[in-house]
Coordinates of C-alpha atoms and ligand atoms in Angstrom, one line a residue:
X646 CA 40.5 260.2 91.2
X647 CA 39.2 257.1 90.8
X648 CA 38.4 254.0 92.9
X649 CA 37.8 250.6 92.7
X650 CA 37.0 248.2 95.7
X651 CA 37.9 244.8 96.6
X652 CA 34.7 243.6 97.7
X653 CA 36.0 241.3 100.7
X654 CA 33.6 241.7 103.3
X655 CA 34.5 243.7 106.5
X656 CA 37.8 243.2 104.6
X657 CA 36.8 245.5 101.9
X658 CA 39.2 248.1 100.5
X659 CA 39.3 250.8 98.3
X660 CA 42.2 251.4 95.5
X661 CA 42.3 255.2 95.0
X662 CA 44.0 256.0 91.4
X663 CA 44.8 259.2 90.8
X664 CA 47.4 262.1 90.8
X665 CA 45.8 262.9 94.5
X666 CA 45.7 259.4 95.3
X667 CA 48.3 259.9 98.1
X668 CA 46.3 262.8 99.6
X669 CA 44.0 259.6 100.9
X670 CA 46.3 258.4 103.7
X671 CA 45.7 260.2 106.6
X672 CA 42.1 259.0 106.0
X673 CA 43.2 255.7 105.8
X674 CA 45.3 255.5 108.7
X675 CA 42.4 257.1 110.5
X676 CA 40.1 254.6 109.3
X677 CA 42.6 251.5 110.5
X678 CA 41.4 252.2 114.2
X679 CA 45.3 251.6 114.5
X680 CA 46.1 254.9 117.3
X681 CA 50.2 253.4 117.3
X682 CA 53.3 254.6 115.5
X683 CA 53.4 253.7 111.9
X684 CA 56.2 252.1 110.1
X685 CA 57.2 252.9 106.5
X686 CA 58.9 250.1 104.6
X687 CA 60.7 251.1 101.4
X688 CA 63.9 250.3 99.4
X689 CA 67.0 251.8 98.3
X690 CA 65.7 253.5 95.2
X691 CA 62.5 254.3 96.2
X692 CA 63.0 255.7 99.5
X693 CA 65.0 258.6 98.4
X694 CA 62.7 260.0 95.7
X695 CA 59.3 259.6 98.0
X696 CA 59.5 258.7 101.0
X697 CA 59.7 261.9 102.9
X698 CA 56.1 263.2 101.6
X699 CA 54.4 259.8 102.8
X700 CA 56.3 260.4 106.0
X701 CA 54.7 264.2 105.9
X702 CA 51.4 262.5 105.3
X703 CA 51.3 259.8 107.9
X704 CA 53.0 262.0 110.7
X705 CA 50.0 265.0 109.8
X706 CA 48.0 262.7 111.7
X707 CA 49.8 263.2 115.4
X708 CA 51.5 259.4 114.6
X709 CA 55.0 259.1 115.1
X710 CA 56.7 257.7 112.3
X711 CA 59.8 255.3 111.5
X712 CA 60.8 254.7 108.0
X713 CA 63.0 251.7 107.0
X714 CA 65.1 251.2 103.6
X715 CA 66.2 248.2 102.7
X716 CA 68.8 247.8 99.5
X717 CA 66.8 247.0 96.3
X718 CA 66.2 243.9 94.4
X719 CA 65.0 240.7 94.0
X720 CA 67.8 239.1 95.9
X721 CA 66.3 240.9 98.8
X722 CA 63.5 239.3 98.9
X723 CA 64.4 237.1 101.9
X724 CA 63.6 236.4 105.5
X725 CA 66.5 238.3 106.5
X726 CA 65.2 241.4 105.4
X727 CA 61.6 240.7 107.2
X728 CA 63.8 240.1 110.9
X729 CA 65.6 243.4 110.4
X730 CA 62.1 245.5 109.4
X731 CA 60.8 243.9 112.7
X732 CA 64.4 244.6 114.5
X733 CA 64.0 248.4 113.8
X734 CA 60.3 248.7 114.7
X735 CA 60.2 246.9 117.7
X736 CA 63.0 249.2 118.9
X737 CA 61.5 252.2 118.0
X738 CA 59.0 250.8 120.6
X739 CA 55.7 249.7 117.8
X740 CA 53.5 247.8 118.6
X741 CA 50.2 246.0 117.8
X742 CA 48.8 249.2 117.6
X743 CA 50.6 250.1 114.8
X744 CA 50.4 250.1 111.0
X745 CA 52.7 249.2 108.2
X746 CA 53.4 251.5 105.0
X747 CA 54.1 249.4 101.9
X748 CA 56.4 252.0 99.3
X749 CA 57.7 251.2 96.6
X750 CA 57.8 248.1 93.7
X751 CA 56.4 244.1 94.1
X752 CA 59.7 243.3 96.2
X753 CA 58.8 245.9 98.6
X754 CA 54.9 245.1 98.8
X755 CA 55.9 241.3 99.3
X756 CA 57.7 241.8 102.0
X757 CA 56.7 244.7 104.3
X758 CA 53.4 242.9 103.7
X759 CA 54.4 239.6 104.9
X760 CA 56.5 241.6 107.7
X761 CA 53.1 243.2 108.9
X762 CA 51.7 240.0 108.7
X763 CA 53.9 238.4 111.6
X764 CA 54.4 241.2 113.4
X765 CA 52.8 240.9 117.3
X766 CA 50.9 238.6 114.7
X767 CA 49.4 240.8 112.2
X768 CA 49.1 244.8 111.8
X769 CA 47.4 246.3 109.5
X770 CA 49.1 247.8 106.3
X771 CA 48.6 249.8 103.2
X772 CA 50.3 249.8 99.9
X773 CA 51.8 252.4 97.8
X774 CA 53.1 250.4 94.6
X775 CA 55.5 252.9 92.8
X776 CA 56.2 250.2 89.6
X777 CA 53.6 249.1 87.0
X778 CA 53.6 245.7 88.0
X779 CA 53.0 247.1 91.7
X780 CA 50.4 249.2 90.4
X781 CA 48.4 246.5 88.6
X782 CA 49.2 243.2 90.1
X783 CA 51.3 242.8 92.8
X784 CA 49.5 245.4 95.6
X785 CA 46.6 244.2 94.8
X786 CA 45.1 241.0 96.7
X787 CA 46.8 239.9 99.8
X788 CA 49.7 238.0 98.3
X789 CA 53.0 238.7 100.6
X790 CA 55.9 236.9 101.5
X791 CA 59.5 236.2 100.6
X792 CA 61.9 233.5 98.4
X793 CA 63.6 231.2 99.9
X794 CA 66.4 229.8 98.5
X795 CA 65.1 226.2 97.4
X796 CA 62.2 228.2 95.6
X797 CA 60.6 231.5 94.7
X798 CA 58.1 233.0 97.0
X799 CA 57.5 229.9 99.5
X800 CA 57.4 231.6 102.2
X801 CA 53.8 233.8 102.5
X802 CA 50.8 234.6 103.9
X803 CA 47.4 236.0 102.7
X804 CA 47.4 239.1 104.2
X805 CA 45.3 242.2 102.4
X806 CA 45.9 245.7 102.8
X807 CA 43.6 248.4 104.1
X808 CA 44.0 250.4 101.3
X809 CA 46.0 250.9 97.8
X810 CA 46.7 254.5 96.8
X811 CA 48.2 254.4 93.0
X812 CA 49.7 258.1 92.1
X813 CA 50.6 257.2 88.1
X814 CA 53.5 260.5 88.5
X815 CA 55.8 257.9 90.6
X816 CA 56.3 255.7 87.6
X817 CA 57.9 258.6 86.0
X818 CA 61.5 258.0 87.5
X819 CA 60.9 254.2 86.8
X820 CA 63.6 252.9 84.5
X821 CA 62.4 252.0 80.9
X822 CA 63.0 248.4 81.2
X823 CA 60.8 248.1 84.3
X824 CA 58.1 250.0 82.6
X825 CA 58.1 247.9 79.4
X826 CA 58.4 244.3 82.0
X827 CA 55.8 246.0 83.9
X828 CA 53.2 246.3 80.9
X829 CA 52.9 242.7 80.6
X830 CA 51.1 242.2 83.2
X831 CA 48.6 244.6 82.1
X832 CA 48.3 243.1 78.7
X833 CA 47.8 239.5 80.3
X834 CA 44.7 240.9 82.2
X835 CA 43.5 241.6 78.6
X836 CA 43.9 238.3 77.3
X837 CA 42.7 236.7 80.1
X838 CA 39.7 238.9 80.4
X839 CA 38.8 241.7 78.7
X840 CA 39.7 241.7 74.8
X841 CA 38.8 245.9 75.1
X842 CA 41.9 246.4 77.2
X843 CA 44.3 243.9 75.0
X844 CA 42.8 246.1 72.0
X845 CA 43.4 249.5 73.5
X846 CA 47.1 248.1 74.7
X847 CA 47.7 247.0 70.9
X848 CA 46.7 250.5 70.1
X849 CA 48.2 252.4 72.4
X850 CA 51.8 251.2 72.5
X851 CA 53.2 254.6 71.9
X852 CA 51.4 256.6 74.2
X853 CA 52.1 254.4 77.2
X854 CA 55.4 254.0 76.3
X855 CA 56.0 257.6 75.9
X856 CA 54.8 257.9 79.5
X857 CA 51.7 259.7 79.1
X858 CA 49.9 259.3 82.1
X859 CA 46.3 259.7 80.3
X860 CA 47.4 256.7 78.6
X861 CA 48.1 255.0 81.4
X862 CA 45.3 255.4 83.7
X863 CA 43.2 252.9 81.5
X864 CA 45.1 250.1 81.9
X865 CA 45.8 250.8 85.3
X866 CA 42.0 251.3 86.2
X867 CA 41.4 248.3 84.3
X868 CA 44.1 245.7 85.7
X869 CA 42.9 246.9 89.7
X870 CA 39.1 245.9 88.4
X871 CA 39.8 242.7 86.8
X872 CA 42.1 241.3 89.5
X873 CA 39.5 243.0 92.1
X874 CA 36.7 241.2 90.8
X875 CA 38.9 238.1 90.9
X876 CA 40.3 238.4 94.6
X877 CA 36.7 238.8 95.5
X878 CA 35.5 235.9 93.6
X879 CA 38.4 233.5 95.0
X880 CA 41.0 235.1 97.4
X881 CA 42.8 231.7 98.6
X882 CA 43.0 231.1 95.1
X883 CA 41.4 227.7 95.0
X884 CA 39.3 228.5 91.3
X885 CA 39.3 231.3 89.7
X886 CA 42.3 233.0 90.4
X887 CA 44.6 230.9 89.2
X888 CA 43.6 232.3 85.7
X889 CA 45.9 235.4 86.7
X890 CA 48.9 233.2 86.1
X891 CA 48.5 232.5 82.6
X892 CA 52.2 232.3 81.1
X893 CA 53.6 231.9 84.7
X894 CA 53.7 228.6 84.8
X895 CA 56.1 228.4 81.5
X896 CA 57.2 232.0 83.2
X897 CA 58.2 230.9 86.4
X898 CA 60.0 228.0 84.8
X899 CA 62.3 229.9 82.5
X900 CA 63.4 232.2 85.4
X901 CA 64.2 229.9 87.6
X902 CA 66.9 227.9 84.7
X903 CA 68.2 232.0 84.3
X904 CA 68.6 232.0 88.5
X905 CA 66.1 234.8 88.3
X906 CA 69.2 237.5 86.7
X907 CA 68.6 237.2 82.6
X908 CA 64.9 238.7 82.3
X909 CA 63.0 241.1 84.8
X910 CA 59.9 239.0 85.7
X911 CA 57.7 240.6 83.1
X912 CA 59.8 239.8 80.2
X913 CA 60.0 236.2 81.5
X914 CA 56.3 236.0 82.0
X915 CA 56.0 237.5 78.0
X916 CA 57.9 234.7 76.8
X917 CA 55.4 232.2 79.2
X918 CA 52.7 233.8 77.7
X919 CA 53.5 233.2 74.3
X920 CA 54.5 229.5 74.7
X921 CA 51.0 229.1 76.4
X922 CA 49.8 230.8 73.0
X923 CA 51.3 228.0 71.0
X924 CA 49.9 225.3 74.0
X925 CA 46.5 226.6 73.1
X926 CA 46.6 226.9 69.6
X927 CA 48.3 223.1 69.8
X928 CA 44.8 222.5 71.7
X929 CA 43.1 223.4 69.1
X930 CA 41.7 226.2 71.5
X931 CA 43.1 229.3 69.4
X932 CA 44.1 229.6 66.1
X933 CA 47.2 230.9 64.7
X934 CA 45.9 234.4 64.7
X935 CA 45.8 234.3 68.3
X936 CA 49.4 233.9 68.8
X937 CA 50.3 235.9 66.2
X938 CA 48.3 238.6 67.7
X939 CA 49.8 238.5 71.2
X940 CA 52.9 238.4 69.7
X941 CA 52.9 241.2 67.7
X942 CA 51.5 242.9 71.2
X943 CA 54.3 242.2 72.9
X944 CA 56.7 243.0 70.8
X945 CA 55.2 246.7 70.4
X946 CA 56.2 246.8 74.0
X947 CA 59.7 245.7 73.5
X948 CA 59.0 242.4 75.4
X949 CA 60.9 239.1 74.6
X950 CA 58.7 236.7 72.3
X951 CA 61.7 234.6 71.4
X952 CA 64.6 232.9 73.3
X953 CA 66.8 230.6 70.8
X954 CA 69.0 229.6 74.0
X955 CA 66.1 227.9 75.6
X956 CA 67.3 224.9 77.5
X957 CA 64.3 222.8 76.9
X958 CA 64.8 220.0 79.0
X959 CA 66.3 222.0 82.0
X960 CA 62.8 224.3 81.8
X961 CA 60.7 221.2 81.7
X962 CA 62.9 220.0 85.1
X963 CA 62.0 223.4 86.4
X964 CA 58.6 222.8 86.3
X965 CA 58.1 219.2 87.3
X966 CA 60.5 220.4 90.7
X967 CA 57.9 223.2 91.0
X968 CA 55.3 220.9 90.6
X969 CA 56.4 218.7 93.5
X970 CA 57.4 221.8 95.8
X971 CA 53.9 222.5 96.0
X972 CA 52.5 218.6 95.9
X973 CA 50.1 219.7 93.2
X974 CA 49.3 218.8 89.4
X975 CA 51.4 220.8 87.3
X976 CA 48.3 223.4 85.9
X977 CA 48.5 225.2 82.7
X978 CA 46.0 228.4 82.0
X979 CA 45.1 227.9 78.6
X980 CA 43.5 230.5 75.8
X981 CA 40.2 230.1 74.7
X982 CA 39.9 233.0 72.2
X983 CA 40.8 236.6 73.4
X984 CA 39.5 237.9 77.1
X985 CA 39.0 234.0 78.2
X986 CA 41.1 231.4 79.7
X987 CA 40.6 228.1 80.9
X988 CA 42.2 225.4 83.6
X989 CA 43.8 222.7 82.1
X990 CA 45.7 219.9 84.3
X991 CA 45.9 217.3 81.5
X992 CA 48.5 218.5 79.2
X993 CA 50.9 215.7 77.9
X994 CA 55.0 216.5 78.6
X995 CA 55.2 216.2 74.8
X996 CA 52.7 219.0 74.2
X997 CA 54.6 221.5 77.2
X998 CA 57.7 220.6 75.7
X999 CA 56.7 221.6 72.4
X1000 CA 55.3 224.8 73.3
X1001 CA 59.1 225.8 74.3
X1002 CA 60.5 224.8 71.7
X1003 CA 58.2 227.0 69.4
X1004 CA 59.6 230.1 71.6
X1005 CA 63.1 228.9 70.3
X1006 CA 61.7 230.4 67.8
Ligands
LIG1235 N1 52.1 239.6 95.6 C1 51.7 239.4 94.3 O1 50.6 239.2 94.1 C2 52.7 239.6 93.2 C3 52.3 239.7 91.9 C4 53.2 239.9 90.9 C5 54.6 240.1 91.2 N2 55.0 240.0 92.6 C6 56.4 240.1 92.9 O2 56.8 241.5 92.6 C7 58.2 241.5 92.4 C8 58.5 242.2 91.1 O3 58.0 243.5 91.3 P1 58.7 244.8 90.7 O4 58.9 244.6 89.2 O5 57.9 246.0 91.1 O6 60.1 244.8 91.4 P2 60.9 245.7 92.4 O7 60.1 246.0 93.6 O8 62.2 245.1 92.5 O9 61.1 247.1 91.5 C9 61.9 247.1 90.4 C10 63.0 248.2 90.5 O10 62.5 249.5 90.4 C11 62.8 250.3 91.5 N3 61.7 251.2 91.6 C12 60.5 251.0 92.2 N4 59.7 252.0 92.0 C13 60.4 253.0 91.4 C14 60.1 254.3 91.0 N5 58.9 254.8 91.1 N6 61.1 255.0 90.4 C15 62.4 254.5 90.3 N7 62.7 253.2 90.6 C16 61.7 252.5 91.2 C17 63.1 249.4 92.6 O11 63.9 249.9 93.6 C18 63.7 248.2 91.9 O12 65.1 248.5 91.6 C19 58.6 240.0 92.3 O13 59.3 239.7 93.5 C20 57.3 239.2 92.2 O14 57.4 238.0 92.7 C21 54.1 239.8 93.5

């Protein structure tokens, strides 16, 4: 097993990868100082296939435990959801004494983490991701919170876990189209930095996709470092960590004109990365190679590099009402060559707007 820390402090926490990863709990709980009931939060899909050994886990510690299941999918990403988890937990009596369980993909993380946020105020939590994009992005660094119907993910808070425990055999019964969506984020984390890991994903396409876990556990190891060192570096994300969302802001864009149902968010964020490809090579930043290279990357994944429907004009709207919703300048994460990105808050509409039109292709 390995682990990697996020080097926060007295809020420091360890991410245990590994195929006994899961064994860390009790220890965990332990190590909480939290002495209350704990509350498992899962979904639909998830819950069935795993949540009766976490239970065994976290009740092997004298804890009672309460489990709640909520249906999966994005669209239940709401506040809704976040009143109910606290409706069955406050009446199975929990208090601030007790700790929230995380199971399950990015909708489940985000929410039973903002959940243990508000609850009597804040209670601890720890994640167990069961997706790749769980696994190498979203459990990782304190973001939680829910969608609200005028926009995605505006209701939060910074909250970080106690712990991450990553067991690789869960994203066995994940469906193919998940795992490939899921990759992305894995091979942005290369681009962004560390050209080793965007090599060894270029490489490696067959293995991973295969689902061979020795495959995997680079790129897993890898992603927890990079967006460790990161989160340490700049947890309120007011520098650094804004570099994470390179191709999200072209990303978020082109899932919000699709109402969030056409691509899972990896595939969306594949066809943000590659217009921010063409915005940097437009730059002069990167040369054609560059995006030529990433796109040949993705596509080894099965990830969307092209989307002749575009509506260009509607995705430029997207963004500029983004923009405003959070009463900042509209930032794009630029390339720089391979493993480096930089800030960029002066890009011209024309240059954004032909960036998606080269993804027309
Ligand atoms: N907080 C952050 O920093 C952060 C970062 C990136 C993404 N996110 C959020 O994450 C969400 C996307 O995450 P996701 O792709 O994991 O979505 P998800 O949680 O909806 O999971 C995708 C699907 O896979 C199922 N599933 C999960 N694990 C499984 C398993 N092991 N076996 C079988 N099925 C399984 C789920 O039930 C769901 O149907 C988005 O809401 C996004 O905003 C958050």
């Amino acid at each position: 097993m390995k682990t990697v820390t996020v080097q926060l402090g007295e809020r420091a926490y360890p991410i245990h990868i590994g195929e006994d990863a899961l064994q860390q709990l009790p220890g965990l709980i332990e190590a909480s100082g939290q002495r209350g009931a704990v509350g498992i939060v899962t979904d639909s899909n998830v819950g069935p296939l795993y949540a009766a050994q976490v239970e065994a886990l976290a009740a092997g510690t004298g804890r009672r435990v309460i489990t709640h299941a909520f249906q999966a999918g994005e669209d239940q990403k709401r506040l809704a959801r976040v009143e109910e988890i606290c409706g069955t937990f406050l009446e199975a009596g929990l208090d601030r004494a007790s700790l929230f369980i995380a199971l399950g993909g990015g909708v489940v993380g985000d929410v039973a983490g903002y959940a243990a946020a508000s609850f009597m105020r804040g209670v601890p939590f720890i994640q167990i991701p069961t997706t790749i994009i769980a696994q190498v992005d979203s459990s990782v660094g304190g973001k939680t919170g829910v969608n609200h119907p005028l926009g995605k993910n505006t209701i939060g808070a910074f909250h970080q876990p106690n712990g991450v425990l990553i067991d690789l055999r869960m994203l066995g019964s994940l469906p193919d189209r998940e795992l490939r969506a899921g990759l992305s984020e894995a091979i942005k984390h290369g681009i962004i930095a560390d050209e080793a890991l965007f090599a060894y994903m270029e490489s490696n396409a067959a293995a991973i996709l295969s689902g061979d876990r020795a495959a995997l556990v680079y790129p897993v190891e890898r992603s927890c470092e990079i967006k460790a060192a990161v989160v340490a570096e700049d947890e309120h994300e007011h520098g650094a960590r804004a570099n994470l969302n390179y191709g999200h802001t072209f990303g978020h864009a082109i899932e919000a004109v699709t109402a969030y149902k056409k691509f899972l968010h990896g595939e969306a964020i594949s066809l943000g990365m590659c217009a921010a490809g063409h915005l940097s090579e437009a730059l002069g930043m990167v040369g054609p190679d560059f995006v030529a290279r990433q796109r040949a990357c993705f596509e080894a994944y099965g990830l969307p590099v092209v989307w002749p429907e575009l509506p260009v004009e509607e995705t430029l709207a997207a963004m500029t009402k983004d923009k405003k919703a959070r009463a900042g300048t509209l930032k794009f994460i630029v390339a720089a060559r391979m493993g480096e990105v930089v800030q960029r808050t002066d890009i011209a509409p024309e240059s954004v707007r032909a960036a998606l039109e080269a993804i027309r292709g």
